[in-house]
Structures are given as structure tokens and as C-alpha cells.
Amino acid sequence: YKTPQFGVLFKATEKISLFAQYSESVINLFLTQQRREDGTRFQPTPGRGKGYDVGVKAELMENKVSFTASVFQIDNANIIRILAPRPDPESPGLTFNPADQGGVQRSEGFDVDLRLRPRKGTQLILGFANIDAYVLEATEFVTISGQPQLTRKGHQLANAPKRTASFWLRQELGDWGALKGAWVGGGLRFVGNRPTSDTYNVIDYTAFINNTNFTGGRLVENWRLQSYTVGDLGFGGRFQFGKVRYGVSASIKNIMDETYLVQRFHFGAPRTFE
């Protein structure tokens, strides 16, 4: 499979550069047959991804200020989705997990990475991303009182926060006796809330006919994972023992021991010493 990639970089000035790039990729390659919801088998075709980003890089004020900012758009098509178990028509009493292939998912937005050196030995790094990741094309639907309603198209992707941000401060401390080039750093990571599924469910229906046909009711989003902020600390340096030089570093991650979900069934790590 061919996956072309190309880009261009233009130096507008000695300190400011403009860039643009485009690439394609294979996003899923299933080598074995899958089964549709009705139990029939099919051979999935390779999913395809394509995307571009355009941005600017700059180093200003004698390299005390540097940043990269870009806007991007990524489309993934022909994605394989493994669905909930269904009764197996070939083996009564058993179930199987059907697969569905199709549709398009899109992620678009912008991100900024800013690095500041306000004084010698001090470095401040700030990052921010605003991403809209959603189902661009999909045909899944339910029928509510005779009217078909799409259950995925236009909905935010599962586990895809719209906003993320990070902050990191590092301070050089110089030499402390045998410890040379000592440093200390600390920062925060923020992840916004996000849905657990891109498929909306039917509630408040008055009659249930089958999995896709209802009398009355309305579509609602699944529950969402709450946003979280986690703080980290780190410190390190180097020393010499005999003729050998060593580097040493240590970190405390999730210093406040926050309890948070990174995915629907997966908690983030507790306070961790490394």
C-alpha cells in the first residue's frame, strides 16, 4: 500500500518559518474475515487515513521566546468497529461479536507549544490544544415512531477531549557539592471531559419493538468522563564516581494522588515515585 507524505518549509525571516505537510496512512489492516451483524462473513478492506497541518515556528528575543503553532485536519475512513455481542445464528445458544466497517472520523483544530526563558537557567513550557474529533459520516440509525434518526453522525468521538493543556517549569540550581548541574521541575497536565461512546441511546420510549425500532423516545449522549488535572515534580543532576560520570533523576507523578478515569474502564496511575 502506498502512503505518500510530503511537506514544505519556508523561512520567512531568519527566526520565523512557515510549514505545511500532508500525509496518508493505513489505519487498520485485518488479515482475517469478520462477521456482520446478521452473521455473514466478509473480508475487511484496509482503512485509510489522510491529514494535513499548516503552521509557524519562531524563535524571538535572542531565543528567549520560541513557539510552534499549527492548525490541522485528519480524516480516517473505512474504520473497523467491533460491536456488542449478538446471538450466533450458526450456533444457537452462543454469541459472537460482529464487526462493522465504514464511515469517516474527522479530527480538526489547532495546537500551540510555547517555550520561554525569562532568565538564565529558567525554562517555562506551555502547551494547549483545541481539537474537535467527531463522526463525519455514518449510516447507523434507529427508528423512533417511524422516523429514522442517526445515532453516530456528528457526535464527538469516545475518549476524545476537546481541550488539553500542560504547564512545566524547570529551574537550574547549579552545583551542589558533588552533584553537578542540579535542576528541579514541576508542572500540571489538564484533560477536558469526554464521552464514553459516540453512539447515542434511546430513552423514554413507550414501546420497544427491537434493537433499532421504538415507539416514542429520544436520543441522548452516553455518560461523560470528568476532566482532570494532574501535577508532577522532578529533580536531578549528575556526579562523577571514579572516572565514570553518572546522571541521576527522580520524579513524583500525580503528586496530589488524584483519582481519575483516563478511559471508561481504566483509572489513571496513583501517586507514583520513579
mmCIF file of C-alpha atoms in Angstrom:
data_model
loop_
_atom_site.group_PDB
_atom_site.id
_atom_site.type_symbol
_atom_site.label_atom_id
_atom_site.label_comp_id
_atom_site.label_asym_id
_atom_site.label_seq_id
_atom_site.Cartn_x
_atom_site.Cartn_y
_atom_site.Cartn_z
ATOM 1 C CA TYR A 1 0.000 0.000 0.000
ATOM 2 C CA LYS A 2 1.287 3.427 -0.903
ATOM 3 C CA THR A 3 1.224 6.089 1.817
ATOM 4 C CA PRO A 4 2.519 9.370 0.338
ATOM 5 C CA GLN A 5 3.932 12.024 2.637
ATOM 6 C CA PHE A 6 5.299 15.413 1.686
ATOM 7 C CA GLY A 7 5.807 18.853 3.135
ATOM 8 C CA VAL A 8 7.383 22.250 2.661
ATOM 9 C CA LEU A 9 9.232 24.644 4.981
ATOM 10 C CA PHE A 10 9.654 28.335 4.132
ATOM 11 C CA LYS A 11 11.906 30.619 6.156
ATOM 12 C CA ALA A 12 10.071 33.950 6.138
ATOM 13 C CA THR A 13 12.857 35.512 8.210
ATOM 14 C CA GLU A 14 15.940 34.213 9.980
ATOM 15 C CA LYS A 15 13.814 33.498 13.080
ATOM 16 C CA ILE A 16 10.373 32.704 11.638
ATOM 17 C CA SER A 17 9.491 29.697 9.480
ATOM 18 C CA LEU A 18 6.228 28.643 7.888
ATOM 19 C CA PHE A 19 5.471 24.972 7.206
ATOM 20 C CA ALA A 20 2.818 22.762 5.653
ATOM 21 C CA GLN A 21 2.649 18.983 5.335
ATOM 22 C CA TYR A 22 0.317 16.266 4.080
ATOM 23 C CA SER A 23 0.370 12.519 4.667
ATOM 24 C CA GLU A 24 -1.684 9.379 4.162
ATOM 25 C CA SER A 25 -1.657 6.138 6.145
ATOM 26 C CA VAL A 26 -3.189 2.688 6.550
ATOM 27 C CA ILE A 27 -5.158 2.786 9.816
ATOM 28 C CA ASN A 28 -6.398 -0.799 10.143
ATOM 29 C CA LEU A 29 -5.422 -3.940 8.317
ATOM 30 C CA PHE A 30 -7.451 -7.002 9.330
ATOM 31 C CA LEU A 31 -5.990 -10.172 7.806
ATOM 32 C CA THR A 32 -8.846 -12.443 8.893
ATOM 33 C CA GLN A 33 -12.501 -12.498 7.964
ATOM 34 C CA GLN A 34 -15.027 -10.715 10.150
ATOM 35 C CA ARG A 35 -18.757 -11.262 10.628
ATOM 36 C CA ARG A 36 -21.553 -8.808 10.059
ATOM 37 C CA GLU A 37 -24.439 -8.374 12.472
ATOM 38 C CA ASP A 38 -26.505 -10.919 10.535
ATOM 39 C CA GLY A 39 -23.690 -13.483 10.907
ATOM 40 C CA THR A 40 -22.428 -13.405 7.315
ATOM 41 C CA ARG A 41 -18.692 -13.147 6.756
ATOM 42 C CA PHE A 42 -16.662 -10.518 4.909
ATOM 43 C CA GLN A 43 -13.035 -9.613 4.331
ATOM 44 C CA PRO A 44 -12.336 -6.063 5.587
ATOM 45 C CA THR A 45 -10.580 -3.667 3.249
ATOM 46 C CA PRO A 46 -7.700 -1.528 4.579
ATOM 47 C CA GLY A 47 -8.821 1.627 6.315
ATOM 48 C CA ARG A 48 -7.275 4.849 5.092
ATOM 49 C CA GLY A 49 -6.161 7.978 6.864
ATOM 50 C CA LYS A 50 -5.163 11.339 5.426
ATOM 51 C CA GLY A 51 -4.379 14.647 7.017
ATOM 52 C CA TYR A 52 -2.551 17.929 6.811
ATOM 53 C CA ASP A 53 -1.262 20.621 9.106
ATOM 54 C CA VAL A 54 -0.134 24.188 8.481
ATOM 55 C CA GLY A 55 1.732 26.300 10.969
ATOM 56 C CA VAL A 56 4.510 28.603 12.047
ATOM 57 C CA LYS A 57 7.717 28.144 14.064
ATOM 58 C CA ALA A 58 9.556 31.090 15.611
ATOM 59 C CA GLU A 59 12.473 31.914 17.890
ATOM 60 C CA LEU A 60 12.415 35.502 19.148
ATOM 61 C CA MET A 61 14.137 37.830 21.637
ATOM 62 C CA GLU A 62 17.534 36.113 21.387
ATOM 63 C CA ASN A 63 15.855 32.701 21.680
ATOM 64 C CA LYS A 64 14.185 33.603 24.975
ATOM 65 C CA VAL A 65 10.792 33.039 23.319
ATOM 66 C CA SER A 66 10.094 30.176 20.925
ATOM 67 C CA PHE A 67 6.826 28.675 19.790
ATOM 68 C CA THR A 68 5.165 26.353 17.320
ATOM 69 C CA ALA A 69 1.525 26.850 16.335
ATOM 70 C CA SER A 70 -0.425 24.840 13.784
ATOM 71 C CA VAL A 71 -3.901 24.039 12.514
ATOM 72 C CA PHE A 72 -4.692 20.542 11.289
ATOM 73 C CA GLN A 73 -7.335 18.220 9.897
ATOM 74 C CA ILE A 74 -7.206 14.409 9.873
ATOM 75 C CA ASP A 75 -9.763 12.072 8.284
ATOM 76 C CA ASN A 76 -9.885 8.312 8.934
ATOM 77 C CA ALA A 77 -12.159 6.273 6.651
ATOM 78 C CA ASN A 78 -13.266 2.642 6.434
ATOM 79 C CA ILE A 79 -12.729 2.044 10.127
ATOM 80 C CA ILE A 80 -13.451 -1.368 11.667
ATOM 81 C CA ARG A 81 -15.665 -1.219 14.770
ATOM 82 C CA ILE A 82 -16.212 -4.331 16.932
ATOM 83 C CA LEU A 83 -19.826 -4.270 18.117
ATOM 84 C CA ALA A 84 -21.615 -5.684 21.149
ATOM 85 C CA PRO A 85 -22.250 -9.455 21.264
ATOM 86 C CA ARG A 86 -25.178 -10.875 19.270
ATOM 87 C CA PRO A 87 -26.850 -14.313 19.283
ATOM 88 C CA ASP A 88 -24.947 -16.512 16.851
ATOM 89 C CA PRO A 89 -27.289 -17.767 14.078
ATOM 90 C CA GLU A 90 -24.805 -20.548 13.278
ATOM 91 C CA SER A 91 -24.520 -21.757 16.899
ATOM 92 C CA PRO A 92 -27.798 -21.443 18.830
ATOM 93 C CA GLY A 93 -27.231 -20.566 22.469
ATOM 94 C CA LEU A 94 -23.880 -18.870 21.769
ATOM 95 C CA THR A 95 -22.967 -15.284 20.909
ATOM 96 C CA PHE A 96 -20.405 -13.593 18.673
ATOM 97 C CA ASN A 97 -19.014 -10.059 18.280
ATOM 98 C CA PRO A 98 -19.909 -8.675 14.864
ATOM 99 C CA ALA A 99 -17.794 -6.087 13.060
ATOM 100 C CA ASP A 100 -18.831 -3.022 11.093
ATOM 101 C CA GLN A 101 -16.681 -1.199 8.553
ATOM 102 C CA GLY A 102 -17.368 2.194 7.071
ATOM 103 C CA GLY A 103 -17.900 5.851 7.813
ATOM 104 C CA VAL A 104 -15.422 8.668 8.313
ATOM 105 C CA GLN A 105 -13.990 10.126 11.516
ATOM 106 C CA ARG A 106 -12.526 13.639 11.483
ATOM 107 C CA SER A 107 -10.226 15.453 13.915
ATOM 108 C CA GLU A 108 -9.552 19.136 13.370
ATOM 109 C CA GLY A 109 -8.334 22.028 15.445
ATOM 110 C CA PHE A 110 -5.163 23.789 16.499
ATOM 111 C CA ASP A 111 -2.327 23.381 18.987
ATOM 112 C CA VAL A 112 0.283 25.728 20.427
ATOM 113 C CA ASP A 113 3.605 24.949 22.113
ATOM 114 C CA LEU A 114 5.276 27.943 23.811
ATOM 115 C CA ARG A 115 8.719 27.910 25.432
ATOM 116 C CA LEU A 116 10.002 30.840 27.492
ATOM 117 C CA ARG A 117 13.422 31.507 29.025
ATOM 118 C CA PRO A 118 12.783 34.590 31.191
ATOM 119 C CA ARG A 119 16.271 34.341 32.712
ATOM 120 C CA LYS A 120 19.309 32.118 32.621
ATOM 121 C CA GLY A 121 18.568 28.668 33.992
ATOM 122 C CA THR A 122 14.788 29.036 33.946
ATOM 123 C CA GLN A 123 12.592 27.388 31.325
ATOM 124 C CA LEU A 124 8.798 27.590 31.094
ATOM 125 C CA ILE A 125 6.882 25.321 28.676
ATOM 126 C CA LEU A 126 3.189 25.833 27.932
ATOM 127 C CA GLY A 127 1.048 23.661 25.675
ATOM 128 C CA PHE A 128 -2.579 23.947 24.589
ATOM 129 C CA ALA A 129 -4.699 22.045 22.075
ATOM 130 C CA ASN A 130 -8.283 22.572 20.943
ATOM 131 C CA ILE A 131 -9.480 19.538 18.988
ATOM 132 C CA ASP A 132 -12.891 18.711 17.554
ATOM 133 C CA ALA A 133 -12.889 14.949 16.952
ATOM 134 C CA TYR A 134 -16.213 13.660 15.648
ATOM 135 C CA VAL A 135 -18.011 11.227 13.347
ATOM 136 C CA LEU A 136 -18.164 12.949 9.964
ATOM 137 C CA GLU A 137 -20.042 10.241 8.070
ATOM 138 C CA ALA A 138 -22.038 7.277 9.399
ATOM 139 C CA THR A 139 -25.243 5.477 8.475
ATOM 140 C CA GLU A 140 -26.209 3.755 11.768
ATOM 141 C CA PHE A 141 -29.736 4.703 12.810
ATOM 142 C CA VAL A 142 -32.731 3.803 14.936
ATOM 143 C CA THR A 143 -36.385 4.287 14.083
ATOM 144 C CA ILE A 144 -38.412 6.286 16.609
ATOM 145 C CA SER A 145 -42.145 6.341 15.905
ATOM 146 C CA GLY A 146 -41.485 5.600 12.248
ATOM 147 C CA GLN A 147 -38.803 8.291 11.809
ATOM 148 C CA PRO A 148 -35.170 7.194 11.243
ATOM 149 C CA GLN A 149 -32.627 9.072 13.366
ATOM 150 C CA LEU A 150 -28.844 8.774 13.018
ATOM 151 C CA THR A 151 -27.178 7.562 16.204
ATOM 152 C CA ARG A 152 -23.490 8.395 15.473
ATOM 153 C CA LYS A 153 -23.129 11.043 12.758
ATOM 154 C CA GLY A 154 -21.920 14.389 14.107
ATOM 155 C CA HIS A 155 -21.099 13.087 17.591
ATOM 156 C CA GLN A 156 -17.835 13.589 19.494
ATOM 157 C CA LEU A 157 -15.549 10.547 19.452
ATOM 158 C CA ALA A 158 -15.174 8.443 22.577
ATOM 159 C CA ASN A 159 -12.255 9.390 24.877
ATOM 160 C CA ALA A 160 -11.506 12.486 22.754
ATOM 161 C CA PRO A 161 -11.259 15.653 24.899
ATOM 162 C CA LYS A 162 -11.895 18.934 23.135
ATOM 163 C CA ARG A 163 -9.286 20.748 25.232
ATOM 164 C CA THR A 164 -5.970 19.726 26.742
ATOM 165 C CA ALA A 165 -3.306 21.890 28.341
ATOM 166 C CA SER A 166 0.054 21.465 30.040
ATOM 167 C CA PHE A 167 2.452 23.612 32.038
ATOM 168 C CA TRP A 168 6.036 22.806 33.028
ATOM 169 C CA LEU A 169 8.616 24.916 34.866
ATOM 170 C CA ARG A 170 12.260 23.837 35.122
ATOM 171 C CA GLN A 171 14.881 25.664 37.171
ATOM 172 C CA GLU A 172 18.614 25.019 37.009
ATOM 173 C CA LEU A 173 20.168 25.036 40.528
ATOM 174 C CA GLY A 174 23.857 24.873 39.627
ATOM 175 C CA ASP A 175 26.345 22.702 41.517
ATOM 176 C CA TRP A 176 25.608 21.341 44.999
ATOM 177 C CA GLY A 177 28.834 19.803 46.211
ATOM 178 C CA ALA A 178 29.407 16.552 44.317
ATOM 179 C CA LEU A 179 26.078 16.959 42.485
ATOM 180 C CA LYS A 180 26.654 18.995 39.342
ATOM 181 C CA GLY A 181 24.081 20.685 37.140
ATOM 182 C CA ALA A 182 21.254 20.117 39.615
ATOM 183 C CA TRP A 183 17.748 21.010 38.468
ATOM 184 C CA VAL A 184 14.173 20.872 39.724
ATOM 185 C CA GLY A 185 10.943 20.977 37.754
ATOM 186 C CA GLY A 186 7.205 20.815 38.234
ATOM 187 C CA GLY A 187 4.091 21.027 36.142
ATOM 188 C CA LEU A 188 0.416 20.333 35.545
ATOM 189 C CA ARG A 189 -1.491 18.380 32.900
ATOM 190 C CA PHE A 190 -5.174 19.115 32.151
ATOM 191 C CA VAL A 191 -7.512 16.905 30.123
ATOM 192 C CA GLY A 192 -11.072 18.037 29.457
ATOM 193 C CA ASN A 193 -14.205 15.924 29.793
ATOM 194 C CA ARG A 194 -15.022 13.458 27.014
ATOM 195 C CA PRO A 195 -17.787 10.994 26.105
ATOM 196 C CA THR A 196 -17.524 7.257 26.678
ATOM 197 C CA SER A 197 -19.168 6.465 23.317
ATOM 198 C CA ASP A 198 -20.047 8.247 20.076
ATOM 199 C CA THR A 199 -23.310 6.287 19.810
ATOM 200 C CA TYR A 200 -26.406 7.928 21.321
ATOM 201 C CA ASN A 201 -29.020 5.796 23.111
ATOM 202 C CA VAL A 202 -32.810 5.864 23.049
ATOM 203 C CA ILE A 203 -34.552 6.666 26.351
ATOM 204 C CA ASP A 204 -38.120 7.478 27.447
ATOM 205 C CA TYR A 205 -39.628 5.222 24.761
ATOM 206 C CA THR A 206 -43.145 3.900 25.257
ATOM 207 C CA ALA A 207 -42.698 0.637 23.363
ATOM 208 C CA PHE A 208 -39.662 -1.465 22.421
ATOM 209 C CA ILE A 209 -40.023 -3.412 19.197
ATOM 210 C CA ASN A 210 -36.408 -4.487 18.602
ATOM 211 C CA ASN A 211 -32.875 -3.097 18.947
ATOM 212 C CA THR A 212 -33.458 -0.414 16.293
ATOM 213 C CA ASN A 213 -37.219 0.234 16.352
ATOM 214 C CA PHE A 214 -39.002 2.154 19.115
ATOM 215 C CA THR A 215 -42.313 3.852 19.749
ATOM 216 C CA GLY A 216 -41.644 7.248 21.278
ATOM 217 C CA GLY A 217 -38.373 8.154 22.948
ATOM 218 C CA ARG A 218 -35.418 10.418 22.271
ATOM 219 C CA LEU A 219 -31.692 10.119 21.629
ATOM 220 C CA VAL A 220 -29.257 11.106 24.383
ATOM 221 C CA GLU A 221 -25.495 11.001 24.803
ATOM 222 C CA ASN A 222 -23.776 8.391 26.982
ATOM 223 C CA TRP A 223 -22.225 9.483 30.278
ATOM 224 C CA ARG A 224 -19.010 11.516 30.074
ATOM 225 C CA LEU A 225 -15.649 11.104 31.748
ATOM 226 C CA GLN A 226 -14.889 14.054 34.013
ATOM 227 C CA SER A 227 -11.997 16.394 33.277
ATOM 228 C CA TYR A 228 -8.887 16.036 35.428
ATOM 229 C CA THR A 229 -5.699 17.891 36.326
ATOM 230 C CA VAL A 230 -2.578 16.066 37.478
ATOM 231 C CA GLY A 231 0.602 17.585 38.925
ATOM 232 C CA ASP A 232 4.148 16.204 38.600
ATOM 233 C CA LEU A 233 7.519 17.028 40.186
ATOM 234 C CA GLY A 234 11.013 16.089 39.099
ATOM 235 C CA PHE A 235 14.626 16.762 40.027
ATOM 236 C CA GLY A 236 18.057 15.537 39.026
ATOM 237 C CA GLY A 237 21.706 16.208 38.260
ATOM 238 C CA ARG A 238 24.972 14.424 37.566
ATOM 239 C CA PHE A 239 28.009 13.320 39.528
ATOM 240 C CA GLN A 240 31.313 11.549 38.990
ATOM 241 C CA PHE A 241 32.442 8.405 40.789
ATOM 242 C CA GLY A 242 35.981 7.458 39.998
ATOM 243 C CA LYS A 243 36.444 8.014 36.277
ATOM 244 C CA VAL A 244 32.780 7.386 35.414
ATOM 245 C CA ARG A 245 30.151 10.113 35.108
ATOM 246 C CA TYR A 246 26.554 9.359 36.101
ATOM 247 C CA GLY A 247 23.250 11.121 35.620
ATOM 248 C CA VAL A 248 20.523 10.767 38.225
ATOM 249 C CA SER A 249 16.895 11.900 38.217
ATOM 250 C CA ALA A 250 13.754 11.240 40.218
ATOM 251 C CA SER A 251 10.112 12.171 39.813
ATOM 252 C CA ILE A 252 6.819 12.151 41.675
ATOM 253 C CA LYS A 253 3.868 11.807 39.315
ATOM 254 C CA ASN A 254 0.301 12.669 40.322
ATOM 255 C CA ILE A 255 1.592 14.406 43.446
ATOM 256 C CA MET A 256 -1.921 15.036 44.835
ATOM 257 C CA ASP A 257 -2.879 11.364 44.308
ATOM 258 C CA GLU A 258 -5.897 12.305 42.192
ATOM 259 C CA THR A 259 -8.358 9.541 41.287
ATOM 260 C CA TYR A 260 -9.465 9.884 37.667
ATOM 261 C CA LEU A 261 -10.531 7.829 34.659
ATOM 262 C CA VAL A 262 -8.378 8.040 31.539
ATOM 263 C CA GLN A 263 -10.770 5.665 29.730
ATOM 264 C CA ARG A 264 -14.115 4.104 30.558
ATOM 265 C CA PHE A 265 -12.600 1.069 32.317
ATOM 266 C CA HIS A 266 -9.131 2.407 33.116
ATOM 267 C CA PHE A 267 -8.111 4.589 36.056
ATOM 268 C CA GLY A 268 -5.048 6.804 35.850
ATOM 269 C CA ALA A 269 -1.953 5.886 37.887
ATOM 270 C CA PRO A 270 -1.988 6.962 41.548
ATOM 271 C CA ARG A 271 0.858 8.913 43.129
ATOM 272 C CA THR A 272 3.978 7.284 41.697
ATOM 273 C CA PHE A 273 7.641 7.631 42.665
ATOM 274 C CA GLU A 274 10.239 6.918 39.992
#
